[in-house]
Coordinates of C-alpha atoms and ligand atoms in Angstrom, one line a residue:
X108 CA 0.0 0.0 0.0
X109 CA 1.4 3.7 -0.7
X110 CA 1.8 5.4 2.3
X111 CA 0.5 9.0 1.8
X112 CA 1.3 12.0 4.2
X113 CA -0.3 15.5 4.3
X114 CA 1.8 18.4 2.8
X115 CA 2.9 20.7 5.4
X116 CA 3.7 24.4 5.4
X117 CA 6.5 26.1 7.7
X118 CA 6.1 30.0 7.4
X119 CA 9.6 31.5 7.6
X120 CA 9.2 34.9 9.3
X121 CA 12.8 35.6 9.0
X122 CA 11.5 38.8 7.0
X123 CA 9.4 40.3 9.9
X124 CA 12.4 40.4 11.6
X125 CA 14.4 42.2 8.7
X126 CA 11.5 45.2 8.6
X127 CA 12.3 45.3 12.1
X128 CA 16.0 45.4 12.6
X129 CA 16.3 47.9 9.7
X130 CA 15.2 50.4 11.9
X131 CA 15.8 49.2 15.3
X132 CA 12.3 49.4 16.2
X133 CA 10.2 47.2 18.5
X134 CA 7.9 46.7 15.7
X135 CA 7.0 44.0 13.5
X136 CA 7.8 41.7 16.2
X137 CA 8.3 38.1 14.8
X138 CA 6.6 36.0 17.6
X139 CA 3.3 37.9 16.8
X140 CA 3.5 37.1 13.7
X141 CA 4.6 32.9 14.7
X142 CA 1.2 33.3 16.2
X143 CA -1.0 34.3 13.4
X144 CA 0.9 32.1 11.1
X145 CA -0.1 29.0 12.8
X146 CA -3.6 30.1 14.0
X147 CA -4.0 30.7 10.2
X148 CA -2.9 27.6 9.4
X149 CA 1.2 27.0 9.4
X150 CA 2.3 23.6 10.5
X151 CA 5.7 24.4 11.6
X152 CA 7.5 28.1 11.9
X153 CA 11.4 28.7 10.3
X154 CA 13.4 31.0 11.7
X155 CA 17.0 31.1 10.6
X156 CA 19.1 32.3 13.1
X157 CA 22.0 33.9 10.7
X158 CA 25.9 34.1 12.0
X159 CA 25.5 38.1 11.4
X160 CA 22.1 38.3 13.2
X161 CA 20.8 40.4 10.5
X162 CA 16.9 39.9 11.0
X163 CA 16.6 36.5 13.4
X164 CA 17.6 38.1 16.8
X165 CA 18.4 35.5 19.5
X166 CA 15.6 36.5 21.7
X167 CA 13.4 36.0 18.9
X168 CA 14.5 32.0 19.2
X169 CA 14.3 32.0 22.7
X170 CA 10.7 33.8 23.2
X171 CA 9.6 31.3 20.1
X172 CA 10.7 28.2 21.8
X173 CA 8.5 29.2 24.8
X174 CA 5.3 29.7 23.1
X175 CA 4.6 28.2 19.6
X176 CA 2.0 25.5 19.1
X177 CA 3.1 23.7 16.4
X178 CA 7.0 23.2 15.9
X179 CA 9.9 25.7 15.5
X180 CA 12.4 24.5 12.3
X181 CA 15.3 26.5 13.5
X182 CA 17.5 27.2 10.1
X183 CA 21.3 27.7 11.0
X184 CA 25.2 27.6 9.6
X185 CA 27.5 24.2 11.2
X186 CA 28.9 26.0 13.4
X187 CA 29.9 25.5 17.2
X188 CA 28.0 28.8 18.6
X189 CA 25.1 27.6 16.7
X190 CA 25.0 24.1 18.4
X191 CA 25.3 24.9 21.5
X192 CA 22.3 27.6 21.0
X193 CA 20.5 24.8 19.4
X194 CA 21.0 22.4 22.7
X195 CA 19.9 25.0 24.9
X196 CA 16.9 26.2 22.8
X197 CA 16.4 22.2 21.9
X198 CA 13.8 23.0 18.3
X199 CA 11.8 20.1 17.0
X200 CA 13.9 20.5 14.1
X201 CA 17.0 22.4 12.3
X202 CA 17.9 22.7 8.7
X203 CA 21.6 23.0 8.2
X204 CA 22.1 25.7 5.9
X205 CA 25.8 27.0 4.4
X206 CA 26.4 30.6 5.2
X207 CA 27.9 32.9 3.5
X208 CA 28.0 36.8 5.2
X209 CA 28.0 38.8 1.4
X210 CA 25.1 36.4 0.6
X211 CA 21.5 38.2 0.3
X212 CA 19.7 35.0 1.2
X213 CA 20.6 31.6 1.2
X214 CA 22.5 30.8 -2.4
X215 CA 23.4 27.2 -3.1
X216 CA 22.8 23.8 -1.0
X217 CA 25.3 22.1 1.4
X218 CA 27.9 20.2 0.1
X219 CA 27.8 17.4 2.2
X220 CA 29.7 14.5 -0.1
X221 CA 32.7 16.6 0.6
X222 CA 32.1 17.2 4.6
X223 CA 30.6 13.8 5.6
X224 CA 32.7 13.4 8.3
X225 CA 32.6 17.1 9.6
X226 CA 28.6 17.2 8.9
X227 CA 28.3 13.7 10.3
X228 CA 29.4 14.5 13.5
X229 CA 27.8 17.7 14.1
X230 CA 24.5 16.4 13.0
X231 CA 25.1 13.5 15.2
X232 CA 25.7 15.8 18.1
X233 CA 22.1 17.6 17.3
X234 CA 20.7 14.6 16.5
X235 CA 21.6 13.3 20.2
X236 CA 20.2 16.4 21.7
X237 CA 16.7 15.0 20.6
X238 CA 16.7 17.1 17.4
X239 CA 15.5 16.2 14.4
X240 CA 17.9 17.2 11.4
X241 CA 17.8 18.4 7.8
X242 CA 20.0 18.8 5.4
X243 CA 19.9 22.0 2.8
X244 CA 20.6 20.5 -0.4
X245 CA 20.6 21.0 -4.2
X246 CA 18.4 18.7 -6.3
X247 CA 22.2 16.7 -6.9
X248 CA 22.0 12.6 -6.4
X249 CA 25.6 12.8 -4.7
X250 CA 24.1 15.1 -2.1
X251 CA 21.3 13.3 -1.6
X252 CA 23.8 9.7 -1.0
X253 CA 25.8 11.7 1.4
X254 CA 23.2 13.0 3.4
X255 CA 21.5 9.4 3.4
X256 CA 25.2 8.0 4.6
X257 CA 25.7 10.6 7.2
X258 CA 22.5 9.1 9.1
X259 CA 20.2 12.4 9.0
X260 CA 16.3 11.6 8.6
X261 CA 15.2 14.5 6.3
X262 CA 16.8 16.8 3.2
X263 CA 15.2 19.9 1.8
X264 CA 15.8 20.7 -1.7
X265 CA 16.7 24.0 -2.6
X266 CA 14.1 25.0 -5.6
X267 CA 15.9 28.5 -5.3
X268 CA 17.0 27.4 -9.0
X269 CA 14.1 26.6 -10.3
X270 CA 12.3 29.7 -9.0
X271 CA 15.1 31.8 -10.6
X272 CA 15.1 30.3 -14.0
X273 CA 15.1 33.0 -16.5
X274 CA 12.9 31.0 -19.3
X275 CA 10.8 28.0 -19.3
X276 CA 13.3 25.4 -20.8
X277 CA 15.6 26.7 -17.9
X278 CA 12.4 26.0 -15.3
X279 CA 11.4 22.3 -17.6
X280 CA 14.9 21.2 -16.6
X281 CA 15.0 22.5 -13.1
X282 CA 11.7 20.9 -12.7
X283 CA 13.0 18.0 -13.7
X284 CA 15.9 17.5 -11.6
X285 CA 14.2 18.3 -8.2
X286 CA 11.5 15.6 -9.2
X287 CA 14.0 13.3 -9.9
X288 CA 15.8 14.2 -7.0
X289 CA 12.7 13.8 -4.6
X290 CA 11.9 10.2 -5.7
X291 CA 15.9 9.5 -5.2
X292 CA 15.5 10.9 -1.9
X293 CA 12.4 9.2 -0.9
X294 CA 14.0 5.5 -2.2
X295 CA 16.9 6.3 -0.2
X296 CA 14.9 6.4 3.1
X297 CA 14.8 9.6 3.4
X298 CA 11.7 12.5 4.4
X299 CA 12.2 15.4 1.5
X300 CA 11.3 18.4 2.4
X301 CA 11.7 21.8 -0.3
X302 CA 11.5 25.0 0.4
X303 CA 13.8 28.6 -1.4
X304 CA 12.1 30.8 -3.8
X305 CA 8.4 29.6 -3.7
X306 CA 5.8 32.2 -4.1
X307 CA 1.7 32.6 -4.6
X308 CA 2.4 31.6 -8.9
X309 CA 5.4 28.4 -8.7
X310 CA 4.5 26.8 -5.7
X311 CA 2.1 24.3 -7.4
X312 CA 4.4 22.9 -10.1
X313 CA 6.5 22.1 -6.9
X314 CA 3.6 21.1 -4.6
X315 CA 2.3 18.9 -7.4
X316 CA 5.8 16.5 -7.6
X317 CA 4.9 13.3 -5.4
X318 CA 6.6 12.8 -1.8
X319 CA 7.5 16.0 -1.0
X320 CA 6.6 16.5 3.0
X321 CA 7.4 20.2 4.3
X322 CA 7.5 23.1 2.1
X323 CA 9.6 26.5 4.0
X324 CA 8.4 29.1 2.4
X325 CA 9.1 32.9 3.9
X326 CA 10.1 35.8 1.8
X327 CA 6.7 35.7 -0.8
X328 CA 4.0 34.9 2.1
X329 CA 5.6 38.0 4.5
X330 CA 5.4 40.4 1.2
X331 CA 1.7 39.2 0.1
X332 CA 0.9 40.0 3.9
X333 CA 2.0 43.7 3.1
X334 CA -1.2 43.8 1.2
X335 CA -3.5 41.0 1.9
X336 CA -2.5 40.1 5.9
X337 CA -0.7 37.9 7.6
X338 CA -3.5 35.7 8.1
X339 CA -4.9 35.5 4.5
X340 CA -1.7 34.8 2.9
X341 CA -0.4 31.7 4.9
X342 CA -4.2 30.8 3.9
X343 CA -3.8 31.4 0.7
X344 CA -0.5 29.9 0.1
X345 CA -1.8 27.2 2.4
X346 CA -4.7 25.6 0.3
X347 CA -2.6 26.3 -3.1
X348 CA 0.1 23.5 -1.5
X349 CA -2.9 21.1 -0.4
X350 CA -4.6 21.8 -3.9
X351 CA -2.0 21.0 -6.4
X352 CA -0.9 18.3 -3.9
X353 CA -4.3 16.6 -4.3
X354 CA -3.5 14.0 -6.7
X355 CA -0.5 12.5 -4.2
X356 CA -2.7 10.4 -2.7
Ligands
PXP1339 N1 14.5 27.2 3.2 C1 15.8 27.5 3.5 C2 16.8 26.5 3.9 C3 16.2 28.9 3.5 O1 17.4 29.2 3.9 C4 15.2 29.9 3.2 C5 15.6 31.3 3.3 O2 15.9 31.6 4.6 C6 13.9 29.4 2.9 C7 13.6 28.1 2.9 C8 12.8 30.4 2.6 O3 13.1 31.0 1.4 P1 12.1 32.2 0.8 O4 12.2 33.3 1.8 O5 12.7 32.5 -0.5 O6 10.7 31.6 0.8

């Protein structure tokens, strides 16, 4: 029998955070917006906790950790500040993500076939502190083997590409390789997850592949909210992920 999970939707608020620390006000504060997220629907809330702080505050984690509902995906560089945050905060789950300080968002996946044994451990070391770990990754059947090798239960793919691509050959083929790389993923053991670059008009050629679990999606929901609310556009983006999703039954 084929097993058959509901699609799930983790609002990134990262960007509520950015309004914020560009002026240094108190306002818009990230946990309110956590809240209406998930009473409007969101399954889990992403924050990424960035090496340069420069929206994601670590109070914002801490006050987070105290009073969402659902779960908190905690986004966040290999790095030893950042595990031993993550132990003390101790998320339901983190996404490994490479960071780079020049970088406007997150640009590329993780290599992780050429730091098994650096990745392994630290992922080992979350995974011991009872979190459950993810891998960032590009739609690339090496990265996918690594990750499976290195004994972490879930990848996301990063459709970053495929959002990005300048023509629709460019989008066919990036298309392509993330659906290939999902049902790789998924005969590998592993839970794939996607998330970079999905908005209100792509999200549905990417809900629509088969398997895919969690979809993180931040910077397109926060700017529809500009004009439509917070509440309406997790809604919105919501029931476009459970509609094109409808035949993965
Ligand atoms: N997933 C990961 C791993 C990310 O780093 C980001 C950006 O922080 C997102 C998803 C969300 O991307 P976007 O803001 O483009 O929806």
């Amino acid at each position: 029998m084929k097993m058959s999970y509901p699609k799930l939707l983790g609002v990134n608020i990262d960007h509520v955070a950015t309004l914020r620390q560009q002026r240094g006000t108190r306002y818009p504060e990230p946990l309110q917006a956590a809240l209406v997220a998930e009473q409007a629907g969101a399954d889990l809330i992403t924050v990424h906790l960035r090496e340069d702080r420069r929206h994601i505050q670590d109070r914002d984690v801490e006050l987070l950790a105290g009073v969402l509902q659902t779960r908190m995906n905690l986004e966040m560089a290999a790095t030893p500040e950042m595990l031993a945050i993550a132990r003390r905060i101790a998320p339901s789950d983190c996404c490994i993500v490479p960071e780079r300080r020049q970088e406007l968002t997150t640009e590329g996946g993780l290599d992780v076939a050429a730091n098994r044994g650096f990745l392994g451990d630290f992922c080992a070391e979350l995974q011991e502190a009872g979190v459950k770990v993810s891998l960032f990754i590009d739609a690339d059947e090496k990265q996918l083997e690594a990750s499976c090798n290195i004994g972490v239960p879930a990848v996301e793919i990063h459709t970053g590409h495929f959002a990005d691509a300048r023509n629709r050959a460019e989008r066919e083929k990036s298309l392509l390789r993330i659906q290939h790389a999902v049902t790789f993923g998924i005969n590998t053991g592993l839970q794939v997850n996607a998330g970079h670059g999905l908005d209100y008009h792509n999200v549905a050629s990417i809900a629509a592949i088969p398997g895919i679990r969690e979809f993180n999606i931040g910077h397109s929901i926060i700017s529809r909210a500009i004009f439509s609310g917070l509440a309406d556009a997790v809604r919105e983006m919501k029931s476009l992920i459970l509609a094109a999703s409808e035949s993965d039954h």
